[in-house]
PDB file of C-alpha atoms in Angstrom:
ATOM      1  CA  MET A 688      91.559  90.371-212.565  1.00  0.00           C
ATOM      2  CA  ASP A 689      91.912  93.722-210.566  1.00  0.00           C
ATOM      3  CA  LEU A 690      88.281  93.929-208.422  1.00  0.00           C
ATOM      4  CA  LEU A 691      87.586  97.404-207.032  1.00  0.00           C
ATOM      5  CA  ALA A 692      84.552  97.468-204.251  1.00  0.00           C
ATOM      6  CA  ILE A 693      82.823 101.200-203.651  1.00  0.00           C
ATOM      7  CA  VAL A 694      81.011 100.798-200.503  1.00  0.00           C
ATOM      8  CA  ALA A 695      79.412 103.615-198.460  1.00  0.00           C
ATOM      9  CA  HIS A 696      80.431 102.784-195.079  1.00  0.00           C
ATOM     10  CA  PRO A 697      83.912 101.427-193.871  1.00  0.00           C
ATOM     11  CA  ASP A 698      82.691  97.281-192.551  1.00  0.00           C
ATOM     12  CA  ASP A 699      79.889  96.909-195.413  1.00  0.00           C
ATOM     13  CA  ALA A 700      82.255  95.819-198.481  1.00  0.00           C
ATOM     14  CA  GLU A 701      83.654  93.253-194.878  1.00  0.00           C
ATOM     15  CA  ILE A 702      79.575  91.780-194.493  1.00  0.00           C
ATOM     16  CA  PHE A 703      78.347  91.695-197.472  1.00  0.00           C
ATOM     17  CA  CYS A 704      81.116  90.908-199.977  1.00  0.00           C
ATOM     18  CA  GLY A 705      83.821  89.685-197.953  1.00  0.00           C
ATOM     19  CA  GLY A 706      84.709  86.323-198.539  1.00  0.00           C
ATOM     20  CA  THR A 707      84.267  86.625-202.217  1.00  0.00           C
ATOM     21  CA  LEU A 708      87.343  89.906-201.909  1.00  0.00           C
ATOM     22  CA  ALA A 709      89.384  87.383-200.469  1.00  0.00           C
ATOM     23  CA  LYS A 710      88.947  84.939-202.085  1.00  0.00           C
ATOM     24  CA  HIS A 711      89.960  86.753-205.551  1.00  0.00           C
ATOM     25  CA  ALA A 712      93.201  88.130-202.847  1.00  0.00           C
ATOM     26  CA  ALA A 713      94.318  84.916-202.521  1.00  0.00           C
ATOM     27  CA  ARG A 714      94.470  83.717-206.463  1.00  0.00           C
ATOM     28  CA  GLY A 715      96.695  87.271-207.208  1.00  0.00           C
ATOM     29  CA  ASP A 716      94.136  88.951-207.794  1.00  0.00           C
ATOM     30  CA  ASP A 717      94.421  92.682-207.149  1.00  0.00           C
ATOM     31  CA  VAL A 718      91.128  94.021-205.243  1.00  0.00           C
ATOM     32  CA  THR A 719      91.052  97.158-203.660  1.00  0.00           C
ATOM     33  CA  ILE A 720      87.769  99.178-201.323  1.00  0.00           C
ATOM     34  CA  ALA A 721      86.987 102.304-202.256  1.00  0.00           C
ATOM     35  CA  TYR A 722      85.159 103.950-199.054  1.00  0.00           C
ATOM     36  CA  MET A 723      83.058 107.327-199.869  1.00  0.00           C
ATOM     37  CA  THR A 724      82.189 108.035-196.252  1.00  0.00           C
ATOM     38  CA  ARG A 725      84.481 106.752-192.876  1.00  0.00           C
ATOM     39  CA  GLY A 726      81.434 106.883-191.017  1.00  0.00           C
ATOM     40  CA  GLU A 727      81.651 109.226-188.829  1.00  0.00           C
ATOM     41  CA  PHE A 728      78.078 109.669-186.940  1.00  0.00           C
ATOM     42  CA  GLY A 729      78.525 105.711-186.190  1.00  0.00           C
ATOM     43  CA  GLY A 730      79.544 105.584-182.768  1.00  0.00           C
ATOM     44  CA  PHE A 731      78.513 105.919-179.302  1.00  0.00           C
ATOM     45  CA  ASP A 732      79.386 109.474-176.567  1.00  0.00           C
ATOM     46  CA  THR A 733      82.990 110.752-179.063  1.00  0.00           C
ATOM     47  CA  THR A 734      82.710 113.261-181.545  1.00  0.00           C
ATOM     48  CA  GLN A 735      82.507 113.082-185.057  1.00  0.00           C
ATOM     49  CA  ALA A 736      85.962 113.182-185.943  1.00  0.00           C
ATOM     50  CA  GLU A 737      87.173 110.548-183.297  1.00  0.00           C
ATOM     51  CA  VAL A 738      84.615 108.154-184.903  1.00  0.00           C
ATOM     52  CA  ALA A 739      85.924 108.609-187.821  1.00  0.00           C
ATOM     53  CA  GLU A 740      89.555 107.644-187.014  1.00  0.00           C
ATOM     54  CA  THR A 741      88.186 105.064-184.779  1.00  0.00           C
ATOM     55  CA  ARG A 742      86.749 103.757-188.678  1.00  0.00           C
ATOM     56  CA  GLU A 743      89.149 104.275-190.463  1.00  0.00           C
ATOM     57  CA  ALA A 744      91.625 102.445-189.054  1.00  0.00           C
ATOM     58  CA  GLU A 745      89.443  99.375-188.884  1.00  0.00           C
ATOM     59  CA  ALA A 746      88.587  99.561-192.454  1.00  0.00           C
ATOM     60  CA  ARG A 747      92.882  99.388-192.850  1.00  0.00           C
ATOM     61  CA  ALA A 748      93.308  96.890-190.323  1.00  0.00           C
ATOM     62  CA  ALA A 749      90.100  94.339-191.651  1.00  0.00           C
ATOM     63  CA  ALA A 750      91.387  94.919-195.137  1.00  0.00           C
ATOM     64  CA  ASN A 751      94.622  94.007-195.326  1.00  0.00           C
ATOM     65  CA  VAL A 752      92.987  90.382-193.322  1.00  0.00           C
ATOM     66  CA  LEU A 753      91.291  90.001-196.693  1.00  0.00           C
ATOM     67  CA  GLY A 754      94.115  90.620-198.652  1.00  0.00           C
ATOM     68  CA  ALA A 755      92.980  94.407-200.367  1.00  0.00           C
ATOM     69  CA  ASP A 756      93.997  97.993-200.207  1.00  0.00           C
ATOM     70  CA  VAL A 757      92.075 101.281-199.653  1.00  0.00           C
ATOM     71  CA  THR A 758      91.221 104.438-200.582  1.00  0.00           C
ATOM     72  CA  PHE A 759      88.984 106.750-198.627  1.00  0.00           C
ATOM     73  CA  LEU A 760      86.696 109.649-201.012  1.00  0.00           C
ATOM     74  CA  ASP A 761      85.683 111.520-198.079  1.00  0.00           C
ATOM     75  CA  HIS A 762      82.482 112.790-198.661  1.00  0.00           C
ATOM     76  CA  ARG A 763      79.961 112.570-195.401  1.00  0.00           C
ATOM     77  CA  ASP A 764      78.790 109.834-194.332  1.00  0.00           C
ATOM     78  CA  GLY A 765      74.609 109.810-193.851  1.00  0.00           C
ATOM     79  CA  ARG A 766      75.000 112.427-196.483  1.00  0.00           C
ATOM     80  CA  ILE A 767      76.572 111.032-199.795  1.00  0.00           C
ATOM     81  CA  THR A 768      74.443 113.262-202.387  1.00  0.00           C
ATOM     82  CA  TYR A 769      74.297 112.747-205.783  1.00  0.00           C
ATOM     83  CA  SER A 770      75.484 115.631-208.831  1.00  0.00           C
ATOM     84  CA  LEU A 771      77.721 115.604-211.717  1.00  0.00           C
ATOM     85  CA  GLU A 772      80.438 116.145-209.245  1.00  0.00           C
ATOM     86  CA  HIS A 773      80.392 113.230-207.697  1.00  0.00           C
ATOM     87  CA  ARG A 774      79.736 111.650-210.740  1.00  0.00           C
ATOM     88  CA  LEU A 775      82.555 112.204-211.935  1.00  0.00           C
ATOM     89  CA  GLU A 776      84.712 111.446-209.117  1.00  0.00           C
ATOM     90  CA  ILE A 777      83.593 108.039-209.323  1.00  0.00           C
ATOM     91  CA  VAL A 778      84.946 107.937-212.968  1.00  0.00           C
ATOM     92  CA  ASP A 779      87.465 109.517-211.873  1.00  0.00           C
ATOM     93  CA  LEU A 780      87.918 106.351-209.433  1.00  0.00           C
ATOM     94  CA  LEU A 781      87.161 103.902-212.147  1.00  0.00           C
ATOM     95  CA  ARG A 782      89.536 105.120-214.192  1.00  0.00           C
ATOM     96  CA  GLU A 783      92.604 105.295-211.864  1.00  0.00           C
ATOM     97  CA  TYR A 784      91.944 101.494-210.459  1.00  0.00           C
ATOM     98  CA  ASP A 785      90.747 100.052-214.104  1.00  0.00           C
ATOM     99  CA  PRO A 786      89.314  97.444-212.750  1.00  0.00           C
ATOM    100  CA  ASP A 787      88.099  94.242-214.705  1.00  0.00           C
ATOM    101  CA  LEU A 788      84.993  94.547-212.048  1.00  0.00           C
ATOM    102  CA  VAL A 789      83.419  96.737-209.955  1.00  0.00           C
ATOM    103  CA  LEU A 790      80.831  95.467-207.129  1.00  0.00           C
ATOM    104  CA  THR A 791      78.561  97.654-205.113  1.00  0.00           C
ATOM    105  CA  HIS A 792      74.751  98.450-203.264  1.00  0.00           C
ATOM    106  CA  PHE A 793      71.975  97.503-204.529  1.00  0.00           C
ATOM    107  CA  ALA A 794      69.766  99.929-205.470  1.00  0.00           C
ATOM    108  CA  ASP A 795      67.174  99.322-203.358  1.00  0.00           C
ATOM    109  CA  ASP A 796      67.945  99.982-199.598  1.00  0.00           C
ATOM    110  CA  MET A 797      66.969 100.281-196.607  1.00  0.00           C
ATOM    111  CA  HIS A 798      70.355 102.658-196.086  1.00  0.00           C
ATOM    112  CA  PRO A 799      70.359 106.436-198.023  1.00  0.00           C
ATOM    113  CA  ASP A 800      74.195 106.428-198.341  1.00  0.00           C
ATOM    114  CA  HIS A 801      73.785 103.086-200.119  1.00  0.00           C
ATOM    115  CA  ARG A 802      70.817 103.810-202.243  1.00  0.00           C
ATOM    116  CA  THR A 803      73.177 106.813-203.498  1.00  0.00           C
ATOM    117  CA  THR A 804      76.298 105.184-203.629  1.00  0.00           C
ATOM    118  CA  SER A 805      74.664 102.333-206.143  1.00  0.00           C
ATOM    119  CA  ARG A 806      73.240 105.455-208.868  1.00  0.00           C
ATOM    120  CA  LEU A 807      76.827 107.113-208.709  1.00  0.00           C
ATOM    121  CA  VAL A 808      79.107 104.246-209.183  1.00  0.00           C
ATOM    122  CA  THR A 809      75.972 102.714-211.718  1.00  0.00           C
ATOM    123  CA  ASP A 810      75.959 105.988-213.713  1.00  0.00           C
ATOM    124  CA  ALA A 811      79.779 106.432-213.648  1.00  0.00           C
ATOM    125  CA  TYR A 812      80.375 102.617-215.140  1.00  0.00           C
ATOM    126  CA  TYR A 813      78.291 104.668-218.180  1.00  0.00           C
ATOM    127  CA  MET A 814      80.338 107.427-218.435  1.00  0.00           C
ATOM    128  CA  ALA A 815      84.324 105.863-217.775  1.00  0.00           C
ATOM    129  CA  SER A 816      84.374 104.261-220.823  1.00  0.00           C
ATOM    130  CA  LEU A 817      83.414 107.620-223.274  1.00  0.00           C
ATOM    131  CA  PRO A 818      86.914 108.365-224.907  1.00  0.00           C
ATOM    132  CA  LEU A 819      85.655 112.413-225.064  1.00  0.00           C
ATOM    133  CA  LEU A 820      84.189 113.048-221.506  1.00  0.00           C
ATOM    134  CA  GLU A 821      88.421 114.080-220.499  1.00  0.00           C
ATOM    135  CA  THR A 822      89.401 113.620-216.466  1.00  0.00           C
ATOM    136  CA  ALA A 823      92.622 112.787-214.870  1.00  0.00           C
ATOM    137  CA  ALA A 824      93.038 109.601-215.361  1.00  0.00           C
ATOM    138  CA  GLU A 825      92.703 107.435-218.746  1.00  0.00           C
ATOM    139  CA  PRO A 826      88.980 105.799-220.151  1.00  0.00           C
ATOM    140  CA  THR A 827      88.324 102.213-218.793  1.00  0.00           C
ATOM    141  CA  ASP A 828      85.866  99.744-219.214  1.00  0.00           C
ATOM    142  CA  PRO A 829      84.999  97.337-216.365  1.00  0.00           C
ATOM    143  CA  ASP A 830      83.503  94.253-217.728  1.00  0.00           C
ATOM    144  CA  ASN A 831      80.566  94.412-215.248  1.00  0.00           C
ATOM    145  CA  VAL A 832      78.921  95.629-212.191  1.00  0.00           C
ATOM    146  CA  TYR A 833      77.922  93.258-209.410  1.00  0.00           C
ATOM    147  CA  TYR A 834      75.342  94.557-206.886  1.00  0.00           C
ATOM    148  CA  PHE A 835      75.416  92.796-202.377  1.00  0.00           C
ATOM    149  CA  GLY A 836      72.315  93.653-200.865  1.00  0.00           C
ATOM    150  CA  LYS A 837      70.402  93.179-197.377  1.00  0.00           C
ATOM    151  CA  PRO A 838      68.267  91.274-196.705  1.00  0.00           C
ATOM    152  CA  THR A 839      65.807  93.716-195.752  1.00  0.00           C
ATOM    153  CA  SER A 840      65.535  95.048-199.608  1.00  0.00           C
ATOM    154  CA  SER A 841      64.284  92.867-202.685  1.00  0.00           C
ATOM    155  CA  PHE A 842      67.605  92.275-203.155  1.00  0.00           C
ATOM    156  CA  GLU A 843      67.199  88.313-204.475  1.00  0.00           C
ATOM    157  CA  PRO A 844      70.522  87.548-206.121  1.00  0.00           C
ATOM    158  CA  THR A 845      71.017  85.371-209.261  1.00  0.00           C
ATOM    159  CA  VAL A 846      74.491  84.713-208.505  1.00  0.00           C
ATOM    160  CA  ILE A 847      75.740  83.045-205.814  1.00  0.00           C
ATOM    161  CA  VAL A 848      80.083  82.669-204.977  1.00  0.00           C
ATOM    162  CA  ASP A 849      81.094  80.057-202.610  1.00  0.00           C
ATOM    163  CA  VAL A 850      83.221  81.643-199.906  1.00  0.00           C
ATOM    164  CA  SER A 851      83.068  78.319-197.501  1.00  0.00           C
ATOM    165  CA  GLU A 852      86.890  78.889-197.664  1.00  0.00           C
ATOM    166  CA  PHE A 853      86.818  82.355-196.963  1.00  0.00           C
ATOM    167  CA  GLN A 854      84.373  82.216-194.080  1.00  0.00           C
ATOM    168  CA  GLU A 855      86.635  82.413-191.265  1.00  0.00           C
ATOM    169  CA  THR A 856      89.181  85.273-193.038  1.00  0.00           C
ATOM    170  CA  LYS A 857      85.450  87.566-193.642  1.00  0.00           C
ATOM    171  CA  GLU A 858      84.430  86.579-189.678  1.00  0.00           C
ATOM    172  CA  GLU A 859      87.934  87.924-188.968  1.00  0.00           C
ATOM    173  CA  ALA A 860      87.673  91.031-191.173  1.00  0.00           C
ATOM    174  CA  ALA A 861      84.620  91.997-189.735  1.00  0.00           C
ATOM    175  CA  LEU A 862      85.631  91.570-186.640  1.00  0.00           C
ATOM    176  CA  CYS A 863      88.000  94.028-187.101  1.00  0.00           C
ATOM    177  CA  HIS A 864      85.790  96.720-187.002  1.00  0.00           C
ATOM    178  CA  GLU A 865      85.333  96.393-183.393  1.00  0.00           C
ATOM    179  CA  SER A 866      83.830  99.188-182.122  1.00  0.00           C
ATOM    180  CA  GLN A 867      81.178  98.483-184.699  1.00  0.00           C
ATOM    181  CA  VAL A 868      80.328  95.232-183.073  1.00  0.00           C
ATOM    182  CA  ALA A 869      78.353  97.059-180.281  1.00  0.00           C
ATOM    183  CA  TRP A 870      77.064  99.751-182.562  1.00  0.00           C
ATOM    184  CA  LEU A 871      75.280  97.127-184.727  1.00  0.00           C
ATOM    185  CA  GLU A 872      74.405  95.564-181.743  1.00  0.00           C
ATOM    186  CA  GLU A 873      72.796  98.139-180.141  1.00  0.00           C
ATOM    187  CA  HIS A 874      71.764  99.377-182.964  1.00  0.00           C
ATOM    188  CA  GLY A 875      69.451  95.960-183.972  1.00  0.00           C
ATOM    189  CA  GLY A 876      66.240  97.971-183.620  1.00  0.00           C
ATOM    190  CA  VAL A 877      66.850  99.847-187.232  1.00  0.00           C
ATOM    191  CA  ASP A 878      69.428  97.697-188.653  1.00  0.00           C
ATOM    192  CA  ALA A 879      67.289  94.232-187.258  1.00  0.00           C
ATOM    193  CA  GLU A 880      69.476  91.481-189.429  1.00  0.00           C
ATOM    194  CA  PHE A 881      72.379  92.640-186.889  1.00  0.00           C
ATOM    195  CA  SER A 882      71.162  92.392-183.452  1.00  0.00           C
ATOM    196  CA  ASP A 883      74.009  89.032-183.724  1.00  0.00           C
ATOM    197  CA  PHE A 884      76.740  90.387-185.441  1.00  0.00           C
ATOM    198  CA  VAL A 885      78.640  87.548-186.088  1.00  0.00           C
ATOM    199  CA  GLU A 886      75.541  84.893-186.348  1.00  0.00           C
ATOM    200  CA  SER A 887      73.655  86.917-188.519  1.00  0.00           C
ATOM    201  CA  MET A 888      76.565  86.934-191.280  1.00  0.00           C
ATOM    202  CA  ARG A 889      76.517  83.515-190.857  1.00  0.00           C
ATOM    203  CA  ALA A 890      73.157  82.357-191.034  1.00  0.00           C
ATOM    204  CA  THR A 891      73.106  84.906-194.533  1.00  0.00           C
ATOM    205  CA  GLY A 892      75.942  83.139-195.511  1.00  0.00           C
ATOM    206  CA  HIS A 893      74.217  79.623-195.025  1.00  0.00           C
ATOM    207  CA  THR A 894      71.328  80.545-196.516  1.00  0.00           C
ATOM    208  CA  LEU A 895      72.548  81.290-199.724  1.00  0.00           C
ATOM    209  CA  GLY A 896      75.248  78.721-199.374  1.00  0.00           C
ATOM    210  CA  ARG A 897      71.928  75.809-199.729  1.00  0.00           C
ATOM    211  CA  GLN A 898      71.430  77.325-203.570  1.00  0.00           C
ATOM    212  CA  ALA A 899      74.720  76.989-204.310  1.00  0.00           C
ATOM    213  CA  GLY A 900      75.440  73.009-202.904  1.00  0.00           C
ATOM    214  CA  ALA A 901      77.886  74.611-200.137  1.00  0.00           C
ATOM    215  CA  THR A 902      78.631  75.611-196.305  1.00  0.00           C
ATOM    216  CA  TYR A 903      78.733  79.293-197.065  1.00  0.00           C
ATOM    217  CA  ALA A 904      77.788  81.530-199.830  1.00  0.00           C
ATOM    218  CA  GLU A 905      77.783  85.085-201.184  1.00  0.00           C
ATOM    219  CA  GLY A 906      74.936  86.678-203.192  1.00  0.00           C
ATOM    220  CA  PHE A 907      75.104  88.942-206.281  1.00  0.00           C
ATOM    221  CA  THR A 908      72.951  90.841-208.937  1.00  0.00           C
ATOM    222  CA  GLN A 909      74.804  91.528-212.060  1.00  0.00           C
ATOM    223  CA  LEU A 910      74.173  94.681-214.362  1.00  0.00           C
ATOM    224  CA  HIS A 911      75.167  92.835-217.582  1.00  0.00           C
ATOM    225  CA  GLU A 912      74.048  89.079-217.919  1.00  0.00           C
ATOM    226  CA  THR A 913      77.577  87.530-217.807  1.00  0.00           C
ATOM    227  CA  SER A 914      79.940  85.296-215.563  1.00  0.00           C
ATOM    228  CA  VAL A 915      83.591  85.075-214.907  1.00  0.00           C
ATOM    229  CA  GLU A 916      84.955  82.849-212.854  1.00  0.00           C
ATOM    230  CA  TYR A 917      84.078  82.838-209.260  1.00  0.00           C
ATOM    231  CA  LEU A 918      81.169  84.998-209.630  1.00  0.00           C
ATOM    232  CA  GLU A 919      79.250  83.320-211.815  1.00  0.00           C
TER     233      GLU A 919
END
């Protein structure tokens, strides 16, 4: 079973679905993280280019911990826009990787990049299987799209994945984003749930875990009312 996580910024996948990605990778599934941007706004006292270079390196290190491959789509941080061109770009991404399952942001999220990414992925999902829509790759038909969300949105997960055995891996991957640990903690006035980076992840995971009788879990909603092993 192949998984493709399409996220707005380096560290989004690790924070919100890192345990699930690691769990699938550990059982031998092909897992890829596609980053819409390199997160060049997420830094202090340096240039956007320098921040982007640092964050790409951190993302590659984190993906290696999770057992995932990575690709970058080169959108601008904070400025992902919805357009037919960008939707077709995601169609091609889906067709190139031909995943069974797609993971992305929940539509109702405080960050505009997350909201736009969610819409692009959802709409591209519907177009990716159309045989008369010609792009660089052949049509594909993933089984489902799973959405992860932030506690500050209206996100109410209906699919809970037990990641207790992979919480340590998730934290190790998240901490590869060394530049973001300080950034998110300093930026706590906006992203209040990240006032303590690791403890916030643990608290969220533990709260979700109680719903599934697990120590730690990750939560999703699904586009279609179907379920598969691990994402059920």
